[in-house]
């Protein structure tokens, strides 16, 4: 295994790190499966991997339990992170409780790293840094010896990430970085290095898109002896600013393929970046991000849209959720990239293009830009992914004048529904209750609401229950539909062509 120093610390991290949000769903069903997942972690550590990225909600809230099993069998030194995010843990005390609980579940006394998780914008960063807020909680945890280093992860736009890095509050950053977005993100690498900041990359294989499209990405291989996955990882690590790469590995086979990328010196390391750039520039139909199409007279961020459109070339199930419908999965990846790589939020489906054709005249790839922009706006309506479409969906609930609404399950999607409703309509004009099947959550407060056992539905009797989970909508509906006999309406928030717009 190869190691690099993490920023200004004296810690050396392995080139490959373990992400814990992609364990096999089959392994999350019972204790035997959790043991199998833990075996992957143990095998990785035994082969020199020494950094583990986790969260209390990863892998259906079971990642920390899996690590607890693994850590009991690991003798080598390792580094693990704990996390808190602003929409779930707003105060210093919230953060302390979150860290203490994560350490308890994992069975460790301390985590090397704490990550302010998923900062969405510079404005959110400013809220995090306020007195009594999330960052203050991290400082208190550090002073108590619960954590050693404070870092952050983000999907904010590049200028905001750079501003946050330059503030100097953090020792490291985790960013999305892969073949799919490296041209956008390269300037972050340079700024982080100037600030002596450690860099971890997530989505290093494009959320699984790259290994699932081997034929398309075959051009990145520089040797017959390396696979597409190995070449993709070596390409990232050829950037000296990067300390380590996260990879979620669901099987020992996937782990071994990733490990094999870092056995021995990469003899092509100094040539990889130029080689990949040249090959990408020659791809047919693929936007290379040359940015010649900028300065649209209608104000359309054409280059951003076109680079996002690239995701439609891939046949991988979505990395945001395990959607098996390939066409829907492509659209999920498209809109995720539009928002999280470029911070573009569409207000409605009205395409502002004036059909002047200036962009297509400038395009070095001779791409049908106007057609693709039109497609994106049309898809945003069909998939309920513009603000107007979301508002219409919520207005259909609002017009029924429900007095008491139940939500199922607890978590980010329900939190986001309530926040979006407030943003669109000013206030909640109903009382609500939240149900979840996870016994460990019953009776606990989350985001200022109490989580109930579903058995309490009979007593509470909400007017309706809204299912906010995207992946398991049908399964949850089937488990709740008998409550219609009590006059409780069970509502599937998501429809057939929707992307998971509450969590994107």
Tab-separated table of C-alpha atoms in Angstrom:
chain	number	residue	atom	x	y	z
A	1	UNK	CA	0.000	0.000	0.000
A	2	UNK	CA	1.120	3.554	-0.772
A	3	UNK	CA	0.786	6.343	1.818
A	4	UNK	CA	0.800	10.139	1.791
A	5	UNK	CA	0.797	12.718	4.605
A	6	UNK	CA	-2.566	14.253	5.471
A	7	UNK	CA	-2.100	18.011	5.286
A	8	UNK	CA	-0.151	19.503	8.174
A	9	UNK	CA	-0.710	16.507	10.447
A	10	UNK	CA	1.819	13.787	11.136
A	11	UNK	CA	-0.664	11.175	9.891
A	12	UNK	CA	0.089	9.077	6.825
A	13	UNK	CA	-3.073	7.824	5.083
A	14	UNK	CA	-3.343	4.942	2.639
A	15	UNK	CA	-4.001	5.708	-1.033
A	16	UNK	CA	-7.191	3.663	-0.824
A	17	UNK	CA	-9.769	4.294	1.915
A	18	UNK	CA	-12.964	2.496	2.893
A	19	UNK	CA	-16.336	4.098	2.259
A	20	UNK	CA	-19.096	2.430	4.278
A	21	UNK	CA	-22.278	3.412	2.431
A	22	UNK	CA	-22.201	0.762	-0.269
A	23	UNK	CA	-22.275	-2.538	1.593
A	24	UNK	CA	-24.517	-5.046	-0.140
A	25	UNK	CA	-28.212	-4.627	0.822
A	26	UNK	CA	-28.349	-8.396	1.277
A	27	UNK	CA	-25.665	-8.128	3.964
A	28	UNK	CA	-27.716	-5.585	5.908
A	29	UNK	CA	-30.634	-7.928	6.546
A	30	UNK	CA	-29.259	-10.045	9.409
A	31	UNK	CA	-26.305	-10.562	11.732
A	32	UNK	CA	-24.610	-13.025	9.387
A	33	UNK	CA	-24.672	-10.373	6.681
A	34	UNK	CA	-23.217	-7.761	9.020
A	35	UNK	CA	-20.386	-10.191	9.775
A	36	UNK	CA	-19.709	-10.558	6.035
A	37	UNK	CA	-19.585	-6.798	5.620
A	38	UNK	CA	-17.233	-6.535	8.606
A	39	UNK	CA	-14.957	-9.098	6.948
A	40	UNK	CA	-14.452	-6.688	4.023
A	41	UNK	CA	-13.323	-3.985	6.446
A	42	UNK	CA	-10.945	-6.368	8.237
A	43	UNK	CA	-9.450	-7.593	4.961
A	44	UNK	CA	-8.897	-4.008	3.804
A	45	UNK	CA	-7.119	-3.045	7.043
A	46	UNK	CA	-4.998	-6.188	6.918
A	47	UNK	CA	-3.894	-5.149	3.411
A	48	UNK	CA	-2.713	-1.712	4.512
A	49	UNK	CA	-5.834	0.449	4.205
A	50	UNK	CA	-5.932	2.667	7.282
A	51	UNK	CA	-8.719	5.248	6.788
A	52	UNK	CA	-12.442	4.541	7.207
A	53	UNK	CA	-15.165	7.018	6.364
A	54	UNK	CA	-18.549	6.408	7.988
A	55	UNK	CA	-21.748	8.030	9.206
A	56	UNK	CA	-24.597	7.146	11.511
A	57	UNK	CA	-27.027	6.847	8.565
A	58	UNK	CA	-24.783	4.977	6.115
A	59	UNK	CA	-25.858	1.551	4.872
A	60	UNK	CA	-29.355	1.828	6.315
A	61	UNK	CA	-27.957	3.072	9.664
A	62	UNK	CA	-25.915	-0.115	10.084
A	63	UNK	CA	-22.427	1.008	8.998
A	64	UNK	CA	-21.288	1.882	12.524
A	65	UNK	CA	-22.538	-1.471	13.826
A	66	UNK	CA	-20.551	-3.219	11.081
A	67	UNK	CA	-17.436	-1.291	12.119
A	68	UNK	CA	-17.993	-2.306	15.737
A	69	UNK	CA	-17.802	-5.949	14.650
A	70	UNK	CA	-14.734	-5.323	12.501
A	71	UNK	CA	-12.818	-3.282	15.085
A	72	UNK	CA	-12.963	-6.144	17.591
A	73	UNK	CA	-10.892	-8.223	15.162
A	74	UNK	CA	-8.419	-5.573	13.983
A	75	UNK	CA	-4.972	-5.275	15.560
A	76	UNK	CA	-3.442	-2.741	13.159
A	77	UNK	CA	-3.680	1.022	13.595
A	78	UNK	CA	-6.532	2.693	11.708
A	79	UNK	CA	-8.210	6.092	11.473
A	80	UNK	CA	-11.973	6.554	11.477
A	81	UNK	CA	-14.153	9.630	11.141
A	82	UNK	CA	-17.329	10.686	12.906
A	83	UNK	CA	-19.754	13.136	11.304
A	84	UNK	CA	-22.492	15.665	11.925
A	85	UNK	CA	-24.420	17.720	9.395
A	86	UNK	CA	-26.038	21.111	9.790
A	87	UNK	CA	-29.604	20.137	8.918
A	88	UNK	CA	-29.558	17.427	11.614
A	89	UNK	CA	-27.245	18.850	14.311
A	90	UNK	CA	-27.442	22.632	14.538
A	91	UNK	CA	-26.118	23.273	18.052
A	92	UNK	CA	-22.868	22.484	19.835
A	93	UNK	CA	-24.693	20.157	22.214
A	94	UNK	CA	-26.322	18.321	19.282
A	95	UNK	CA	-22.875	17.688	17.816
A	96	UNK	CA	-21.415	16.432	21.085
A	97	UNK	CA	-24.274	13.975	21.491
A	98	UNK	CA	-23.861	12.812	17.891
A	99	UNK	CA	-20.128	12.186	18.303
A	100	UNK	CA	-20.546	10.429	21.651
A	101	UNK	CA	-23.247	8.165	20.251
A	102	UNK	CA	-21.231	7.285	17.134
A	103	UNK	CA	-18.184	6.393	19.219
A	104	UNK	CA	-20.356	4.249	21.489
A	105	UNK	CA	-21.938	2.370	18.584
A	106	UNK	CA	-18.541	1.752	16.955
A	107	UNK	CA	-17.027	0.672	20.275
A	108	UNK	CA	-14.139	3.163	20.226
A	109	UNK	CA	-13.136	5.916	22.630
A	110	UNK	CA	-11.971	8.401	20.028
A	111	UNK	CA	-12.039	9.091	16.287
A	112	UNK	CA	-9.023	10.538	14.535
A	113	UNK	CA	-11.196	12.770	12.369
A	114	UNK	CA	-14.457	14.627	12.722
A	115	UNK	CA	-16.153	15.776	9.536
A	116	UNK	CA	-18.591	18.657	9.243
A	117	UNK	CA	-20.549	16.708	6.736
A	118	UNK	CA	-22.014	17.932	3.486
A	119	UNK	CA	-21.690	21.726	3.615
A	120	UNK	CA	-23.967	22.910	0.800
A	121	UNK	CA	-22.860	26.535	0.455
A	122	UNK	CA	-20.709	29.288	1.918
A	123	UNK	CA	-23.848	30.712	3.544
A	124	UNK	CA	-24.403	27.422	5.364
A	125	UNK	CA	-20.734	27.462	6.426
A	126	UNK	CA	-21.331	30.858	8.055
A	127	UNK	CA	-24.247	29.387	10.046
A	128	UNK	CA	-22.092	26.436	11.094
A	129	UNK	CA	-19.416	28.792	12.418
A	130	UNK	CA	-21.762	30.870	14.603
A	131	UNK	CA	-21.368	30.869	18.388
A	132	UNK	CA	-23.054	27.857	19.918
A	133	UNK	CA	-23.237	26.129	16.548
A	134	UNK	CA	-21.913	22.973	14.937
A	135	UNK	CA	-18.262	24.020	14.710
A	136	UNK	CA	-18.166	25.024	18.369
A	137	UNK	CA	-19.421	21.534	19.220
A	138	UNK	CA	-16.535	20.048	17.241
A	139	UNK	CA	-14.041	22.217	19.127
A	140	UNK	CA	-15.519	21.072	22.446
A	141	UNK	CA	-15.278	17.444	21.338
A	142	UNK	CA	-11.634	17.989	20.393
A	143	UNK	CA	-10.886	19.586	23.765
A	144	UNK	CA	-12.454	16.579	25.485
A	145	UNK	CA	-10.253	14.202	23.523
A	146	UNK	CA	-13.115	12.648	21.534
A	147	UNK	CA	-11.664	13.691	18.144
A	148	UNK	CA	-8.267	14.854	16.909
A	149	UNK	CA	-8.765	16.722	13.621
A	150	UNK	CA	-11.690	18.751	12.250
A	151	UNK	CA	-12.415	18.473	8.541
A	152	UNK	CA	-15.363	19.027	6.213
A	153	UNK	CA	-16.997	17.455	3.200
A	154	UNK	CA	-18.936	19.348	0.599
A	155	UNK	CA	-20.899	19.360	-2.617
A	156	UNK	CA	-20.960	23.166	-2.800
A	157	UNK	CA	-20.011	25.009	-5.976
A	158	UNK	CA	-16.293	25.456	-6.577
A	159	UNK	CA	-16.070	29.182	-5.625
A	160	UNK	CA	-17.791	28.477	-2.295
A	161	UNK	CA	-15.491	25.529	-1.547
A	162	UNK	CA	-12.470	27.703	-2.225
A	163	UNK	CA	-13.788	30.434	0.100
A	164	UNK	CA	-14.330	27.893	2.888
A	165	UNK	CA	-10.840	26.429	2.446
A	166	UNK	CA	-9.273	29.884	2.565
A	167	UNK	CA	-11.025	30.632	5.871
A	168	UNK	CA	-8.578	28.186	7.506
A	169	UNK	CA	-11.020	26.575	9.964
A	170	UNK	CA	-10.430	23.012	8.746
A	171	UNK	CA	-7.482	20.649	8.404
A	172	UNK	CA	-8.882	18.571	5.561
A	173	UNK	CA	-11.619	18.376	2.954
A	174	UNK	CA	-13.508	15.562	1.250
A	175	UNK	CA	-14.670	16.367	-2.282
A	176	UNK	CA	-16.263	14.478	-5.124
A	177	UNK	CA	-13.513	13.834	-7.659
A	178	UNK	CA	-13.411	11.413	-10.569
A	179	UNK	CA	-13.038	11.180	-14.316
A	180	UNK	CA	-16.529	12.678	-14.556
A	181	UNK	CA	-15.750	16.029	-12.927
A	182	UNK	CA	-11.984	16.450	-12.549
A	183	UNK	CA	-11.789	19.423	-14.907
A	184	UNK	CA	-14.197	21.351	-12.691
A	185	UNK	CA	-12.545	20.338	-9.418
A	186	UNK	CA	-8.836	20.699	-10.251
A	187	UNK	CA	-8.645	24.292	-8.991
A	188	UNK	CA	-9.805	23.084	-5.558
A	189	UNK	CA	-6.795	20.751	-5.413
A	190	UNK	CA	-4.428	23.649	-5.978
A	191	UNK	CA	-6.070	25.892	-3.355
A	192	UNK	CA	-6.162	23.103	-0.760
A	193	UNK	CA	-2.503	22.328	-1.304
A	194	UNK	CA	-1.591	26.002	-0.846
A	195	UNK	CA	-3.428	25.854	2.476
A	196	UNK	CA	-1.607	22.647	3.518
A	197	UNK	CA	-4.930	20.850	3.683
A	198	UNK	CA	-5.395	17.105	3.357
A	199	UNK	CA	-7.668	16.014	0.518
A	200	UNK	CA	-9.873	12.926	0.485
A	201	UNK	CA	-11.844	12.131	-2.653
A	202	UNK	CA	-15.286	10.545	-2.616
A	203	UNK	CA	-17.211	9.126	-5.560
A	204	UNK	CA	-13.787	8.224	-6.917
A	205	UNK	CA	-15.399	5.803	-9.375
A	206	UNK	CA	-18.248	8.129	-10.233
A	207	UNK	CA	-20.579	6.464	-7.740
A	208	UNK	CA	-20.145	3.162	-9.579
A	209	UNK	CA	-20.744	4.635	-13.046
A	210	UNK	CA	-17.178	4.003	-14.233
A	211	UNK	CA	-16.873	0.270	-13.400
A	212	UNK	CA	-20.352	-0.357	-14.793
A	213	UNK	CA	-19.420	1.203	-18.128
A	214	UNK	CA	-16.116	-0.541	-18.800
A	215	UNK	CA	-16.446	-0.408	-22.559
A	216	UNK	CA	-17.036	3.340	-22.613
A	217	UNK	CA	-14.094	4.079	-20.290
A	218	UNK	CA	-11.686	1.559	-21.752
A	219	UNK	CA	-9.693	4.420	-23.266
A	220	UNK	CA	-8.204	5.358	-19.859
A	221	UNK	CA	-6.202	2.138	-19.544
A	222	UNK	CA	-2.506	2.684	-20.189
A	223	UNK	CA	-1.594	-0.994	-19.984
A	224	UNK	CA	-3.239	-4.255	-20.954
A	225	UNK	CA	-2.508	-5.438	-17.426
A	226	UNK	CA	-4.765	-2.878	-15.697
A	227	UNK	CA	-8.550	-2.782	-15.522
A	228	UNK	CA	-10.698	0.294	-16.043
A	229	UNK	CA	-11.240	0.536	-12.272
A	230	UNK	CA	-7.519	0.353	-11.565
A	231	UNK	CA	-6.758	2.948	-14.236
A	232	UNK	CA	-9.451	5.295	-12.883
A	233	UNK	CA	-8.033	5.095	-9.358
A	234	UNK	CA	-4.464	5.512	-10.556
A	235	UNK	CA	-5.540	8.583	-12.540
A	236	UNK	CA	-6.915	10.234	-9.399
A	237	UNK	CA	-3.855	9.368	-7.330
A	238	UNK	CA	-1.558	10.751	-10.015
A	239	UNK	CA	-2.622	14.165	-8.681
A	240	UNK	CA	-0.119	14.701	-5.883
A	241	UNK	CA	-2.473	16.965	-3.921
A	242	UNK	CA	-4.787	14.041	-3.145
A	243	UNK	CA	-4.098	12.165	0.070
A	244	UNK	CA	-6.514	9.264	-0.207
A	245	UNK	CA	-9.463	7.975	-2.252
A	246	UNK	CA	-12.684	6.623	-0.769
A	247	UNK	CA	-14.222	3.599	-2.385
A	248	UNK	CA	-17.335	1.776	-1.238
A	249	UNK	CA	-16.761	-1.951	-1.696
A	250	UNK	CA	-19.651	-4.391	-1.423
A	251	UNK	CA	-17.636	-7.590	-1.956
A	252	UNK	CA	-14.150	-8.951	-1.336
A	253	UNK	CA	-13.744	-9.171	-5.117
A	254	UNK	CA	-14.295	-5.418	-5.453
A	255	UNK	CA	-11.887	-4.783	-2.586
A	256	UNK	CA	-9.152	-6.898	-4.154
A	257	UNK	CA	-9.494	-5.153	-7.513
A	258	UNK	CA	-9.166	-1.766	-5.825
A	259	UNK	CA	-6.204	-2.907	-3.732
A	260	UNK	CA	-4.394	-4.186	-6.797
A	261	UNK	CA	-4.253	-0.637	-8.185
A	262	UNK	CA	-1.752	0.255	-5.472
A	263	UNK	CA	0.640	-2.655	-5.499
A	264	UNK	CA	3.951	-1.316	-6.691
A	265	UNK	CA	4.894	1.979	-8.309
A	266	UNK	CA	2.712	3.277	-11.149
A	267	UNK	CA	5.209	3.647	-13.996
A	268	UNK	CA	2.732	5.841	-15.931
A	269	UNK	CA	1.963	8.200	-13.046
A	270	UNK	CA	3.521	11.278	-14.634
A	271	UNK	CA	1.825	10.683	-17.987
A	272	UNK	CA	-1.696	9.754	-16.864
A	273	UNK	CA	-3.212	13.222	-16.625
A	274	UNK	CA	-2.156	14.325	-20.118
A	275	UNK	CA	-3.075	10.948	-21.578
A	276	UNK	CA	-6.620	11.008	-20.160
A	277	UNK	CA	-7.136	14.642	-21.190
A	278	UNK	CA	-6.205	13.850	-24.764
A	279	UNK	CA	-8.471	10.811	-24.924
A	280	UNK	CA	-11.487	12.618	-23.439
A	281	UNK	CA	-11.091	15.443	-25.929
A	282	UNK	CA	-11.455	12.888	-28.722
A	283	UNK	CA	-14.664	11.223	-27.440
A	284	UNK	CA	-17.559	11.330	-29.886
A	285	UNK	CA	-20.654	13.147	-28.576
A	286	UNK	CA	-19.068	13.853	-25.195
A	287	UNK	CA	-18.769	17.391	-23.817
A	288	UNK	CA	-15.116	17.938	-22.922
A	289	UNK	CA	-15.712	21.060	-20.826
A	290	UNK	CA	-13.698	23.357	-23.095
A	291	UNK	CA	-16.130	26.194	-22.157
A	292	UNK	CA	-16.123	27.815	-25.601
A	293	UNK	CA	-19.932	27.864	-25.399
A	294	UNK	CA	-20.045	30.229	-22.410
A	295	UNK	CA	-21.440	33.800	-22.476
A	296	UNK	CA	-24.866	32.694	-23.688
A	297	UNK	CA	-26.967	35.809	-24.545
A	298	UNK	CA	-29.938	34.212	-22.720
A	299	UNK	CA	-27.825	33.582	-19.603
A	300	UNK	CA	-27.956	29.777	-19.831
A	301	UNK	CA	-24.985	28.021	-18.133
A	302	UNK	CA	-24.493	25.919	-21.269
A	303	UNK	CA	-21.195	24.267	-20.413
A	304	UNK	CA	-22.537	23.166	-17.007
A	305	UNK	CA	-25.640	21.642	-18.597
A	306	UNK	CA	-23.619	19.916	-21.313
A	307	UNK	CA	-21.151	18.341	-18.904
A	308	UNK	CA	-24.090	17.128	-16.819
A	309	UNK	CA	-25.710	15.685	-19.945
A	310	UNK	CA	-22.659	13.417	-20.292
A	311	UNK	CA	-24.134	11.226	-17.550
A	312	UNK	CA	-26.885	10.087	-19.936
A	313	UNK	CA	-24.272	8.135	-21.897
A	314	UNK	CA	-23.894	5.744	-18.979
A	315	UNK	CA	-26.080	2.758	-18.130
A	316	UNK	CA	-25.279	2.529	-14.404
A	317	UNK	CA	-27.979	2.426	-11.755
A	318	UNK	CA	-28.078	5.657	-9.804
A	319	UNK	CA	-25.425	6.272	-7.168
A	320	UNK	CA	-27.953	8.321	-5.182
A	321	UNK	CA	-30.329	5.424	-4.716
A	322	UNK	CA	-30.418	1.849	-5.925
A	323	UNK	CA	-32.839	2.497	-8.768
A	324	UNK	CA	-32.983	-0.483	-11.117
A	325	UNK	CA	-34.832	1.403	-13.852
A	326	UNK	CA	-31.854	2.441	-15.983
A	327	UNK	CA	-33.617	5.325	-17.722
A	328	UNK	CA	-34.742	6.845	-14.423
A	329	UNK	CA	-31.284	6.190	-12.952
A	330	UNK	CA	-29.693	8.174	-15.785
A	331	UNK	CA	-31.953	11.127	-15.013
A	332	UNK	CA	-31.158	10.875	-11.313
A	333	UNK	CA	-27.451	11.104	-12.116
A	334	UNK	CA	-28.098	13.986	-14.528
A	335	UNK	CA	-29.967	16.164	-12.040
A	336	UNK	CA	-27.642	15.243	-9.196
A	337	UNK	CA	-24.700	16.516	-11.220
A	338	UNK	CA	-26.549	19.681	-12.262
A	339	UNK	CA	-27.207	20.553	-8.632
A	340	UNK	CA	-24.185	19.253	-6.767
A	341	UNK	CA	-21.432	19.980	-9.276
A	342	UNK	CA	-22.844	23.260	-10.579
A	343	UNK	CA	-25.397	24.403	-7.968
A	344	UNK	CA	-28.055	24.944	-10.623
A	345	UNK	CA	-31.664	24.846	-9.431
A	346	UNK	CA	-34.296	25.090	-12.158
A	347	UNK	CA	-37.297	27.229	-11.253
A	348	UNK	CA	-39.591	25.743	-13.882
A	349	UNK	CA	-39.605	23.978	-17.254
A	350	UNK	CA	-39.466	27.134	-19.368
A	351	UNK	CA	-36.379	26.910	-21.552
A	352	UNK	CA	-34.907	30.441	-21.935
A	353	UNK	CA	-32.995	29.496	-25.110
A	354	UNK	CA	-33.566	32.042	-27.932
A	355	UNK	CA	-32.286	29.615	-30.604
A	356	UNK	CA	-29.578	31.970	-31.807
A	357	UNK	CA	-27.247	29.035	-32.446
A	358	UNK	CA	-24.135	30.882	-31.214
A	359	UNK	CA	-23.181	28.049	-28.855
A	360	UNK	CA	-23.278	25.373	-31.552
A	361	UNK	CA	-21.112	27.470	-33.855
A	362	UNK	CA	-18.441	27.655	-31.131
A	363	UNK	CA	-18.611	23.972	-30.086
A	364	UNK	CA	-15.418	22.106	-30.984
A	365	UNK	CA	-17.272	18.764	-30.754
A	366	UNK	CA	-20.169	19.944	-33.001
A	367	UNK	CA	-22.703	18.844	-30.403
A	368	UNK	CA	-26.503	19.448	-30.655
A	369	UNK	CA	-26.463	21.854	-27.740
A	370	UNK	CA	-29.885	23.441	-28.237
A	371	UNK	CA	-31.572	20.035	-28.423
A	372	UNK	CA	-29.859	18.823	-25.240
A	373	UNK	CA	-30.741	21.961	-23.263
A	374	UNK	CA	-34.375	21.549	-24.316
A	375	UNK	CA	-34.342	17.909	-23.200
A	376	UNK	CA	-33.058	18.858	-19.746
A	377	UNK	CA	-35.869	21.358	-19.174
A	378	UNK	CA	-38.478	18.865	-20.370
A	379	UNK	CA	-37.076	16.142	-18.107
A	380	UNK	CA	-37.100	18.491	-15.101
A	381	UNK	CA	-40.888	18.700	-15.356
A	382	UNK	CA	-41.485	15.025	-16.024
A	383	UNK	CA	-39.211	13.994	-13.141
A	384	UNK	CA	-40.574	16.640	-10.701
A	385	UNK	CA	-37.181	18.272	-10.451
A	386	UNK	CA	-37.840	21.971	-10.790
A	387	UNK	CA	-39.207	24.238	-8.058
A	388	UNK	CA	-42.515	24.785	-9.826
A	389	UNK	CA	-43.122	21.033	-10.226
A	390	UNK	CA	-42.318	20.394	-6.559
A	391	UNK	CA	-44.650	23.190	-5.505
A	392	UNK	CA	-47.493	21.747	-7.616
A	393	UNK	CA	-46.964	18.340	-5.997
A	394	UNK	CA	-47.143	19.826	-2.515
A	395	UNK	CA	-50.137	22.022	-3.381
A	396	UNK	CA	-52.070	18.871	-4.227
A	397	UNK	CA	-51.583	17.854	-0.592
A	398	UNK	CA	-52.244	21.350	0.732
A	399	UNK	CA	-55.607	21.668	-1.012
A	400	UNK	CA	-56.954	18.627	0.870
A	401	UNK	CA	-56.702	20.612	4.103
A	402	UNK	CA	-55.255	17.819	6.230
A	403	UNK	CA	-55.163	18.719	9.930
A	404	UNK	CA	-52.699	16.019	11.030
A	405	UNK	CA	-50.164	14.445	8.668
A	406	UNK	CA	-47.997	11.442	9.414
A	407	UNK	CA	-44.633	10.962	7.714
A	408	UNK	CA	-42.856	7.658	7.161
A	409	UNK	CA	-39.962	7.108	7.732
A	410	UNK	CA	-37.810	9.521	9.781
A	411	UNK	CA	-34.641	10.883	8.229
A	412	UNK	CA	-33.314	13.322	5.676
A	413	UNK	CA	-36.195	13.043	3.186
A	414	UNK	CA	-38.848	13.867	5.793
A	415	UNK	CA	-36.718	16.721	7.152
A	416	UNK	CA	-36.318	18.095	3.636
A	417	UNK	CA	-40.058	17.829	2.930
A	418	UNK	CA	-40.866	19.928	5.992
A	419	UNK	CA	-38.159	22.490	5.204
A	420	UNK	CA	-39.233	22.771	1.557
A	421	UNK	CA	-42.884	23.164	2.574
A	422	UNK	CA	-41.922	26.045	4.870
A	423	UNK	CA	-39.832	27.641	2.112
A	424	UNK	CA	-42.683	27.425	-0.423
A	425	UNK	CA	-45.683	28.290	1.768
A	426	UNK	CA	-44.221	30.195	4.697
A	427	UNK	CA	-45.311	27.865	7.486
A	428	UNK	CA	-46.696	24.431	8.233
A	429	UNK	CA	-50.510	24.629	8.262
A	430	UNK	CA	-50.885	21.189	9.785
A	431	UNK	CA	-49.593	19.295	12.785
A	432	UNK	CA	-47.397	16.318	12.002
A	433	UNK	CA	-45.974	13.143	13.479
A	434	UNK	CA	-43.172	10.905	12.240
A	435	UNK	CA	-43.087	7.098	12.260
A	436	UNK	CA	-40.183	4.739	11.674
A	437	UNK	CA	-39.740	0.967	11.841
A	438	UNK	CA	-36.290	1.223	13.479
A	439	UNK	CA	-36.779	0.458	17.218
A	440	UNK	CA	-33.579	2.311	18.140
A	441	UNK	CA	-35.211	5.584	17.015
A	442	UNK	CA	-38.498	5.259	18.907
A	443	UNK	CA	-39.016	7.978	21.470
A	444	UNK	CA	-36.004	9.962	20.265
A	445	UNK	CA	-35.980	13.572	19.109
A	446	UNK	CA	-34.669	14.326	15.628
A	447	UNK	CA	-34.725	17.814	14.139
A	448	UNK	CA	-37.122	18.895	16.920
A	449	UNK	CA	-39.702	16.171	16.401
A	450	UNK	CA	-40.410	12.896	18.179
A	451	UNK	CA	-40.110	9.605	16.307
A	452	UNK	CA	-42.966	7.152	16.920
A	453	UNK	CA	-43.342	3.399	16.737
A	454	UNK	CA	-45.672	2.568	13.798
A	455	UNK	CA	-47.866	0.686	16.282
A	456	UNK	CA	-48.921	4.126	17.574
A	457	UNK	CA	-50.651	4.949	14.281
A	458	UNK	CA	-53.888	3.409	15.632
A	459	UNK	CA	-53.925	5.841	18.557
A	460	UNK	CA	-52.659	8.981	16.823
A	461	UNK	CA	-54.862	8.486	13.724
A	462	UNK	CA	-53.399	11.089	11.360
A	463	UNK	CA	-55.552	12.100	8.391
A	464	UNK	CA	-52.912	10.694	6.064
A	465	UNK	CA	-49.425	9.197	6.062
A	466	UNK	CA	-46.995	10.447	3.427
A	467	UNK	CA	-44.256	8.025	2.383
A	468	UNK	CA	-41.074	10.074	1.856
A	469	UNK	CA	-38.717	7.164	1.150
A	470	UNK	CA	-37.836	6.751	-2.537
A	471	UNK	CA	-36.226	3.302	-2.677
A	472	UNK	CA	-38.866	1.367	-0.765
A	473	UNK	CA	-42.063	3.274	-1.509
A	474	UNK	CA	-44.026	0.219	-2.641
A	475	UNK	CA	-42.859	-1.978	0.226
A	476	UNK	CA	-43.752	0.673	2.799
A	477	UNK	CA	-47.119	1.293	1.132
A	478	UNK	CA	-47.981	-2.408	1.281
A	479	UNK	CA	-47.064	-2.469	4.959
A	480	UNK	CA	-49.290	0.512	5.765
A	481	UNK	CA	-52.271	0.148	3.434
A	482	UNK	CA	-54.369	-1.704	6.023
A	483	UNK	CA	-54.675	1.597	7.891
A	484	UNK	CA	-57.000	2.813	5.139
A	485	UNK	CA	-59.657	0.803	6.960
A	486	UNK	CA	-59.389	3.410	9.749
A	487	UNK	CA	-59.888	6.215	7.236
A	488	UNK	CA	-56.186	7.081	7.073
A	489	UNK	CA	-55.048	7.876	3.545
A	490	UNK	CA	-51.656	6.392	2.588
A	491	UNK	CA	-49.907	8.632	0.047
A	492	UNK	CA	-46.974	7.743	-2.186
A	493	UNK	CA	-45.170	11.060	-2.538
A	494	UNK	CA	-43.083	9.802	-5.454
A	495	UNK	CA	-44.628	8.831	-8.773
A	496	UNK	CA	-43.481	6.583	-11.583
A	497	UNK	CA	-41.199	9.015	-13.450
A	498	UNK	CA	-39.933	10.954	-10.413
A	499	UNK	CA	-36.325	11.252	-9.371
A	500	UNK	CA	-35.815	11.411	-5.549
A	501	UNK	CA	-36.319	15.168	-5.493
A	502	UNK	CA	-36.504	15.428	-1.705
A	503	UNK	CA	-32.891	14.337	-1.201
A	504	UNK	CA	-31.332	15.901	-4.285
